[in-house]
Tab-separated table of C-alpha atoms in Angstrom:
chain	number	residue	atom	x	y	z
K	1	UNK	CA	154.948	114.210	139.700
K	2	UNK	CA	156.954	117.392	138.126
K	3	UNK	CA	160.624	117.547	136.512
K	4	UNK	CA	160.897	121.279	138.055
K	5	UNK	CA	163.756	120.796	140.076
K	6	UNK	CA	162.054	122.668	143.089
K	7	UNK	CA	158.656	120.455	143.097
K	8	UNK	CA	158.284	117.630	145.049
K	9	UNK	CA	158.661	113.932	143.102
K	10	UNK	CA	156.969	110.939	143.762
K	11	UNK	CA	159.664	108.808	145.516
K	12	UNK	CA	160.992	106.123	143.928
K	13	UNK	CA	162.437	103.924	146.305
K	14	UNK	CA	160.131	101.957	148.668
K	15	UNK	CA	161.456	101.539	152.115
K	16	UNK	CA	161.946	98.184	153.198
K	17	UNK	CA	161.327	97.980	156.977
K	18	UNK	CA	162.051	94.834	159.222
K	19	UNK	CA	158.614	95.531	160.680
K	20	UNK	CA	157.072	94.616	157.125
K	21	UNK	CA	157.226	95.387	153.689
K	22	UNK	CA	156.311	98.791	152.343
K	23	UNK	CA	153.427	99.421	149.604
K	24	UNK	CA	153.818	101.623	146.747
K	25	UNK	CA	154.714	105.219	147.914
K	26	UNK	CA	151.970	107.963	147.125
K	27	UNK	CA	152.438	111.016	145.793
K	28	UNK	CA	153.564	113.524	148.562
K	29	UNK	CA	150.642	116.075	149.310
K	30	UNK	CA	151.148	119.078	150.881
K	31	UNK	CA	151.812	118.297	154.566
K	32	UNK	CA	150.816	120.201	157.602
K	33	UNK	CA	153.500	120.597	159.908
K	34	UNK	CA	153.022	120.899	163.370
K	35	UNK	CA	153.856	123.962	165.293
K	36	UNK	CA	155.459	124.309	168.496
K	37	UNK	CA	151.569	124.708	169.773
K	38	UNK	CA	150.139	121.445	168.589
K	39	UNK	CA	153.270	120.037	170.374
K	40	UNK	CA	152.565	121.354	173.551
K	41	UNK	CA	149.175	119.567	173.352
K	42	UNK	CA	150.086	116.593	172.787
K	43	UNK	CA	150.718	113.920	175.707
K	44	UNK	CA	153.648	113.124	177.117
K	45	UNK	CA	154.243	109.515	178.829
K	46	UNK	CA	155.384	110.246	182.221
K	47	UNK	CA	156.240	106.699	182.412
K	48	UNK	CA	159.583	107.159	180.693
K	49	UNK	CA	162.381	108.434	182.705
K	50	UNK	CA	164.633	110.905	181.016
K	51	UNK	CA	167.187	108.791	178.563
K	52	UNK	CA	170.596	110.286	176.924
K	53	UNK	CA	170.971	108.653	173.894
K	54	UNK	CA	174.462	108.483	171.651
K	55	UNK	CA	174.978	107.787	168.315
K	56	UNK	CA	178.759	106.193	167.715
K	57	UNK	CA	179.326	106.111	164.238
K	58	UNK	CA	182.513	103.591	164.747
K	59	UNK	CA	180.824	101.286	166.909
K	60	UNK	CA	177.393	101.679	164.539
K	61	UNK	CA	175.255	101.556	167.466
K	62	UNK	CA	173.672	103.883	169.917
K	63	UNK	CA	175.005	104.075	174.161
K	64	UNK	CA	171.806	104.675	176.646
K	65	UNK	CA	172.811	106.447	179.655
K	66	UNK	CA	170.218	107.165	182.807
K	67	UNK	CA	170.063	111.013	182.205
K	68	UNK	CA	169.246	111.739	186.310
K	69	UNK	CA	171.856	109.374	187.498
K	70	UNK	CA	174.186	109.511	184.342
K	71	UNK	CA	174.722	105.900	184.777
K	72	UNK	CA	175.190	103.533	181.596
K	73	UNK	CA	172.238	101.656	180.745
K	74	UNK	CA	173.165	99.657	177.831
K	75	UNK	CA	173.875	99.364	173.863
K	76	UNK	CA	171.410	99.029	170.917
K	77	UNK	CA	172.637	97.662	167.662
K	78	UNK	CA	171.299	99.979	164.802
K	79	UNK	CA	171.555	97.072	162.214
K	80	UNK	CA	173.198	99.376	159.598
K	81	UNK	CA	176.843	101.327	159.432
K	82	UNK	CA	178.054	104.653	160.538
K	83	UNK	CA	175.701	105.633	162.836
K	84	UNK	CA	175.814	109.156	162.787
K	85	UNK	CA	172.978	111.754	163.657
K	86	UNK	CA	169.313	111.221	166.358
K	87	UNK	CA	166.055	112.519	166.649
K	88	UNK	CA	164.166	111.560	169.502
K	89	UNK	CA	160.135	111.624	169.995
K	90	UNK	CA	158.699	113.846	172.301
K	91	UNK	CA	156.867	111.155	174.195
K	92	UNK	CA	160.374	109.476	174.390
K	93	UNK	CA	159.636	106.004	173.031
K	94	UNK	CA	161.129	106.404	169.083
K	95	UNK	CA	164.521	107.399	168.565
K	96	UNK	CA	165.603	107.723	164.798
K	97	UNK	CA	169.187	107.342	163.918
K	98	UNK	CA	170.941	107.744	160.292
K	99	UNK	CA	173.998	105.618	159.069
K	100	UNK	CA	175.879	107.139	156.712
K	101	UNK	CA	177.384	103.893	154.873
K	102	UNK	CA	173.946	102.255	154.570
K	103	UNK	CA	171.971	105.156	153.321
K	104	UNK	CA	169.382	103.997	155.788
K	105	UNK	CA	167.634	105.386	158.907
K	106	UNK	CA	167.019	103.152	161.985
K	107	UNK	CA	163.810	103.038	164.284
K	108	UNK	CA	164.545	102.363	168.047
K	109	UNK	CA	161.806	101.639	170.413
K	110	UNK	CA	163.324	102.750	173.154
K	111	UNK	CA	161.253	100.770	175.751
K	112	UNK	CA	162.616	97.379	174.316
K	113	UNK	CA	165.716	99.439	173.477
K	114	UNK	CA	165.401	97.262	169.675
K	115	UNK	CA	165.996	98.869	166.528
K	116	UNK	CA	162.073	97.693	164.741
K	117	UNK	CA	162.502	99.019	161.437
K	118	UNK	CA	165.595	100.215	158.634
K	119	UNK	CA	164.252	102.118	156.342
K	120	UNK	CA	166.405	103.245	153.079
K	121	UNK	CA	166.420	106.773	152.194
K	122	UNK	CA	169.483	107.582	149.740
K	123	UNK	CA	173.174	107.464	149.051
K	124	UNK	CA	174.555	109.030	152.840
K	125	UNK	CA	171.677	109.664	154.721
K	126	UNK	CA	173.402	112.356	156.800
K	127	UNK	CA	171.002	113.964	159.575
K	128	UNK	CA	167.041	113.626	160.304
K	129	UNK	CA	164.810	116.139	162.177
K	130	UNK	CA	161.637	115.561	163.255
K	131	UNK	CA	158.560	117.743	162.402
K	132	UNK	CA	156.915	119.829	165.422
K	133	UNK	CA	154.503	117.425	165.501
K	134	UNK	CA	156.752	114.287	165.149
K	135	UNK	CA	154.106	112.954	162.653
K	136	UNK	CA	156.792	113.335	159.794
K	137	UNK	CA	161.136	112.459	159.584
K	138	UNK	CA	162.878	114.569	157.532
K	139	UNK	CA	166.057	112.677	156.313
K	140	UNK	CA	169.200	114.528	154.383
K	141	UNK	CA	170.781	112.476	151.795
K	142	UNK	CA	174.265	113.752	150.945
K	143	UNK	CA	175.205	111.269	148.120
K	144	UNK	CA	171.673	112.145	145.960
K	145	UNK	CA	171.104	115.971	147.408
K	146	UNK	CA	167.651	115.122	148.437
K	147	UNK	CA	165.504	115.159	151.533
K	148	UNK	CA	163.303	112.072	152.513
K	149	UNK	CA	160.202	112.554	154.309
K	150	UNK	CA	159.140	109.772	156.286
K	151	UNK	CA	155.716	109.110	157.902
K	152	UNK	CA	156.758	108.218	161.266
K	153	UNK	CA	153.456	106.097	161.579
K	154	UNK	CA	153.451	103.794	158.908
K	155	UNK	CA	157.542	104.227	158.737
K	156	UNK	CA	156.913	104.340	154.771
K	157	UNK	CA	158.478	107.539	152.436
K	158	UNK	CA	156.194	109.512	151.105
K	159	UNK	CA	158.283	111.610	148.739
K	160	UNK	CA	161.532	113.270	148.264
K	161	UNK	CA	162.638	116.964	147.651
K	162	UNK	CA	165.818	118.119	145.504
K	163	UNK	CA	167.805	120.582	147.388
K	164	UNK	CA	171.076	122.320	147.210
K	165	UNK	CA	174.430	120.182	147.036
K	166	UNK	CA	175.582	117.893	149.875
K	167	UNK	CA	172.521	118.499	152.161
K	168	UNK	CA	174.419	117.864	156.172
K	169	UNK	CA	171.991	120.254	158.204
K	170	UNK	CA	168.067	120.054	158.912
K	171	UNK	CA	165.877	122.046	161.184
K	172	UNK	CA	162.461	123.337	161.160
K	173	UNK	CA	161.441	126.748	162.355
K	174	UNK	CA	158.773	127.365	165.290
K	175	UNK	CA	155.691	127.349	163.535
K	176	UNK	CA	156.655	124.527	161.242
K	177	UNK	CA	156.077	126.836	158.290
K	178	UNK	CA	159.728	126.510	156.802
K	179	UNK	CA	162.222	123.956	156.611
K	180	UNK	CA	166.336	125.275	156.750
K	181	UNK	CA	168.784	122.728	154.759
K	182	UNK	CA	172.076	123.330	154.900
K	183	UNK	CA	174.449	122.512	151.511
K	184	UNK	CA	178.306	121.670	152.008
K	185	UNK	CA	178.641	121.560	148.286
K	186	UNK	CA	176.339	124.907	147.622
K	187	UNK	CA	177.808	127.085	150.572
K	188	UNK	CA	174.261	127.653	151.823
K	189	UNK	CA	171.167	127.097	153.843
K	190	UNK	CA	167.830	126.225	151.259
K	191	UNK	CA	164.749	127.499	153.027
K	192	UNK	CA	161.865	124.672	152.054
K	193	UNK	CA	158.525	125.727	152.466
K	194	UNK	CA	156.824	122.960	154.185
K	195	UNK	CA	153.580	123.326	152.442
K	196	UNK	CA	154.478	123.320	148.686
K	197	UNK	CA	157.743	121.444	150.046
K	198	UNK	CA	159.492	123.955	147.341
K	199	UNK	CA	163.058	125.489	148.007
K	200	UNK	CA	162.329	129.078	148.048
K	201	UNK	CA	165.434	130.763	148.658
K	202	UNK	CA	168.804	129.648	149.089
K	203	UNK	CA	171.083	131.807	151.812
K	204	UNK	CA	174.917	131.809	151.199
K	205	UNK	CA	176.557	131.358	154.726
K	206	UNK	CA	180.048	130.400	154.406
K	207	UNK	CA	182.163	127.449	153.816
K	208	UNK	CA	181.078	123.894	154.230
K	209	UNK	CA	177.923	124.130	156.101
K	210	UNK	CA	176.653	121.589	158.641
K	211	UNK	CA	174.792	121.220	162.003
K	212	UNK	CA	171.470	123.737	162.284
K	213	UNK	CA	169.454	123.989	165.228
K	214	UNK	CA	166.388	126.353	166.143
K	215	UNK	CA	166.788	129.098	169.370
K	216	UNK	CA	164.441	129.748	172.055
K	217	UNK	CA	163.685	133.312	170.486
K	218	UNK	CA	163.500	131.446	166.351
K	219	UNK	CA	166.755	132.576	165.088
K	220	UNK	CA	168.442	129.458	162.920
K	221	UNK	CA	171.773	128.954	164.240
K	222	UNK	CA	174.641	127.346	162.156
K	223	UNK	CA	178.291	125.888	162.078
K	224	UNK	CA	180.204	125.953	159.224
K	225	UNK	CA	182.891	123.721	159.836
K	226	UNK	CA	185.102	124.601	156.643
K	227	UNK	CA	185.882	127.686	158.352
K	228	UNK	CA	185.934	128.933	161.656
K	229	UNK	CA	182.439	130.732	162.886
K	230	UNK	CA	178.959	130.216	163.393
K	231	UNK	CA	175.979	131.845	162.006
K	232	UNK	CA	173.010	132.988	162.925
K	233	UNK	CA	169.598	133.751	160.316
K	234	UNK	CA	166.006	135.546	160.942
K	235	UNK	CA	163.577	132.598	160.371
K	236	UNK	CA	161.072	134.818	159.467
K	237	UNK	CA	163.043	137.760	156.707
K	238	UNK	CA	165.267	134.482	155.788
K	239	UNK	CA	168.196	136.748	155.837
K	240	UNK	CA	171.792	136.361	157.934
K	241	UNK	CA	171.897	138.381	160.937
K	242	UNK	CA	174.788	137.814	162.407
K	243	UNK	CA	178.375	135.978	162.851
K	244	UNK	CA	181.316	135.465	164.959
K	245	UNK	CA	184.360	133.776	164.555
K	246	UNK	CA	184.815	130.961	167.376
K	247	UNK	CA	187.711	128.973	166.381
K	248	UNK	CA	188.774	125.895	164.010
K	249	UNK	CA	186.038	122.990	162.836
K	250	UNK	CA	183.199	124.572	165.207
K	251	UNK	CA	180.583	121.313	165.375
K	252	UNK	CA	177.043	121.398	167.322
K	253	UNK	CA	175.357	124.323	169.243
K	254	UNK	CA	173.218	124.118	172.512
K	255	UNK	CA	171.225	126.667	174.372
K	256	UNK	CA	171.438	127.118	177.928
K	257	UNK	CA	171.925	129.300	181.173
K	258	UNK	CA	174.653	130.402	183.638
K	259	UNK	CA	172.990	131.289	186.133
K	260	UNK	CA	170.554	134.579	185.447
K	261	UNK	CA	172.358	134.873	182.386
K	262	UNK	CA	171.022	132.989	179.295
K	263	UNK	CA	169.728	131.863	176.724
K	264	UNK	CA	173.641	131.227	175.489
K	265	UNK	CA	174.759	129.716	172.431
K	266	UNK	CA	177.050	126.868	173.067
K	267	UNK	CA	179.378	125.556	170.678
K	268	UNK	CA	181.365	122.510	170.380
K	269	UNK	CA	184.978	123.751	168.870
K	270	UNK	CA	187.100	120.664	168.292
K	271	UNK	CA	190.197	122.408	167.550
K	272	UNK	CA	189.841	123.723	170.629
K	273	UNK	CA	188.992	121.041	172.592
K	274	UNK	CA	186.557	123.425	174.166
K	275	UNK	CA	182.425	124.734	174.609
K	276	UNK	CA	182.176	128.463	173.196
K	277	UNK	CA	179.033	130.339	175.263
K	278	UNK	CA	177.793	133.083	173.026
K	279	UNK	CA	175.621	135.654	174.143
K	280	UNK	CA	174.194	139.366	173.158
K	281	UNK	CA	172.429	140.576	170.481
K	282	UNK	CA	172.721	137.896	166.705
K	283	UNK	CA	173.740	141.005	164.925
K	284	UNK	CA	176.204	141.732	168.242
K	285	UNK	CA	177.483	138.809	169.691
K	286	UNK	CA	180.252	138.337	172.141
K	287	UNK	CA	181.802	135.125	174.143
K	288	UNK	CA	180.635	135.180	177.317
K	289	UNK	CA	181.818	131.714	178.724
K	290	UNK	CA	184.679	128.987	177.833
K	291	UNK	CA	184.443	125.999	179.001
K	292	UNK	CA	187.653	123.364	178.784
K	293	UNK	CA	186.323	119.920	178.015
K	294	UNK	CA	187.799	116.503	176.689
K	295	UNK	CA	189.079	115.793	173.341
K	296	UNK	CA	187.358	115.976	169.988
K	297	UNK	CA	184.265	118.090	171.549
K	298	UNK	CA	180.994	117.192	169.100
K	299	UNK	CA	177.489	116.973	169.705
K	300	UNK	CA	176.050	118.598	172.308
K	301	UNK	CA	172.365	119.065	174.279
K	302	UNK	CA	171.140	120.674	177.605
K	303	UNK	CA	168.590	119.579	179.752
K	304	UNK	CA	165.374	121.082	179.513
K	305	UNK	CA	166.231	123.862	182.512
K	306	UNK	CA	169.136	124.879	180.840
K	307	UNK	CA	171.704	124.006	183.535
K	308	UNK	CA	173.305	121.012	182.153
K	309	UNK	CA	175.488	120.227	178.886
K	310	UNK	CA	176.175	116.945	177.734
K	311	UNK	CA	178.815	116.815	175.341
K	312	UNK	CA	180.016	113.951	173.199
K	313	UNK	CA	183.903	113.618	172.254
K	314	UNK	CA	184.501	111.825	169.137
K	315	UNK	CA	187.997	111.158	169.990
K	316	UNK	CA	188.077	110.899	173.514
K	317	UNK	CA	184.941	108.322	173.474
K	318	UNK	CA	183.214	109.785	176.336
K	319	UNK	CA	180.218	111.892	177.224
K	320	UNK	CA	180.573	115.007	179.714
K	321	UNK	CA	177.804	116.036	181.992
K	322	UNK	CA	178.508	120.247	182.450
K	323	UNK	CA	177.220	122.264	185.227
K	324	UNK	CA	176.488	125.271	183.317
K	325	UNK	CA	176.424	127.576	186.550
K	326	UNK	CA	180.211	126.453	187.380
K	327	UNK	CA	181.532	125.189	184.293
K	328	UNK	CA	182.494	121.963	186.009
K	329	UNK	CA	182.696	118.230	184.775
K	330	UNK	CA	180.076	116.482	187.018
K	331	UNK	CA	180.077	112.994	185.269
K	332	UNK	CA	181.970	111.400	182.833
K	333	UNK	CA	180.365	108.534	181.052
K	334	UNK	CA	182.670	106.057	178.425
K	335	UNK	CA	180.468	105.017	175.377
K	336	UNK	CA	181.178	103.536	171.842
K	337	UNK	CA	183.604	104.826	169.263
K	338	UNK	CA	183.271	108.376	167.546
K	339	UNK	CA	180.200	109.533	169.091
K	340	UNK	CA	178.790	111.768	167.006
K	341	UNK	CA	175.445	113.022	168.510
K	342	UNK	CA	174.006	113.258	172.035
K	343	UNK	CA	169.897	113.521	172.268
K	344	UNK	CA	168.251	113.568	175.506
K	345	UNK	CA	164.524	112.651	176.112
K	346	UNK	CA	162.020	114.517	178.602
């Protein structure tokens, strides 16, 4: 264990699961994150149809809706309060959820549709992300401006890193090499490196900072919901490429396609009560589709071909299915209270 404030510390709080009891947490070794690669090996249950799954942070549970039929399924208590972001395995059969008011992170088997384990993390666990491999959960901890890595087999923490302040973003880049944290309370994005599990820069992006996700092509793309744009950084030069202004509290991004046209950015504007398509160049971009949706527009996925949205609306309670190629509502699907997050499984 170090006191640098950029070395990883033993953690100190043992996570209590309802699965068992934890041991004493080791000290966090330098971890080998999956890349995109060893996720491509690995095998995928075919036995699982495709799930959406939403997180409603009023209702602290999670809504399961068929995603071929988009036909409600049913409810699973997360056990804890303020149910708020999802990860989702890529064999489909863990889903992760955080809940803000407990500080803790719920494990879903989603073939029971149970939540087996609560595991605590810190003061406002805020959003998780799963490593390319899914062998590690990365949790953000707003209250203690720390991240929480989880073994996702043994559901025990193995350490904790100090980032910047307020931590409410979390992605990993392609090759699993760096880790992108995004600070409300620091104005930027902390790149981690995932072997040392160090902060080694910190990129100033703009006011209050939240939801990062990863492109097809490796850019990091971010919202930051104090002002009024997105941004976008090179994952590899860690610098900011690009920005554009697409209206008040912008939320979650997507990628998808419109016909031959794609990848676009899609972005949840709630002001707007609308999806912003971006498309072009990072350094160059331009809207190139609007799409009118319900109100209070937040998370947001696509399928894996790109030709459906699903958008949650934390005011209007509802999830939209989106044909991307006409814009049009094909499905609207009532779920808890403020949903928050939409994840979809293969």
């Amino acid at each position: 264990m170090t006191q640098s404030p950029h070395r990883s510390i033993l953690a100190v709080s043992l996570a209590m699961t309802i699965a068992g009891c934890a041991e004493t947490a080791s000290l966090l070794e330098p971890a080998k994150i999956g890349s995109y690669a060893l996720k491509q090996d690995a095998p995928l249950s075919a036995s699982l149809p495709p799930r959406i799954y939403v997180a409603n942070e009023s209702t602290n549970d999670v809504s399961v809706i068929d995603a071929t039929t988009f036909q409600p399924i049913g409810t699973i208590p997360s056990l804890n309060h303020s149910t708020h972001d999802l990860a989702v395995s890529r064999d489909g059969r863990r889903l992760y959820a955080s809940n803000l008011a407990s500080g803790r992170v719920s494990v879903i088997d989603t073939v029971k549709r149970e939540t087996i384990a609560s595991i605590y993390t810190g003061e406002r666990c805020h959003v998780v992300a799963l490593s390319n491999d899914d062998s590690q959960l990365w949790v953000a901890n707003i209250g203690e401006n720390t991240i929480s890595i989880i073994d996702t087999k043994t559901f025990r923490i193995l350490g904790t890193i100090p980032v910047g302040k307020g931590p409410t973003g979390l992605t990993f880049s392609h090759d699993g090499r760096f880790a992108f944290v995004s600070g409300q309370g620091d104005k930027t994005v902390g790149v981690v490196d995932t072997a040392t599990h160090q902060v080694i820069k910190t990129i100033p992006v703009g006011a209050n900072p939240h939801f990062m996700v990863v492109s097809r092509d490796g850019h990091v793309w971010g919202v930051n919901t104090g002002q009024n744009d997105i941004y976008v950084l090179d994952s590899e030069t860690h610098e900011k490429v690009g920005t554009f202004i697409v209206g008040d509290k912008p939320q979650q991004i997507a990628f998808a396609f419109k016909g031959t046209s794609g990848s676009i950015a899609y972005v949840t504007v709630g002001s707007l009560n609308k999806v912003i398509g971006l498309g072009g160049d990072p350094s160059n971009l331009k809207i190139v589709d609007e799409i009118a949706v319900g109100e209070g527009p937040n998370g947001i996925w696509s399928n894996q071909e790109g030709t459906r949205l699903f958008v949650a609306h934390d005011k209007g309670n509802e999830i939209r299915v989106i044909d991307t190629g006409t814009g049009q509502t094909i499905a609207t699907v009532p779920v808890g209270r403020k949903p928050i997050r939409v994840v979809v499984s293969r």
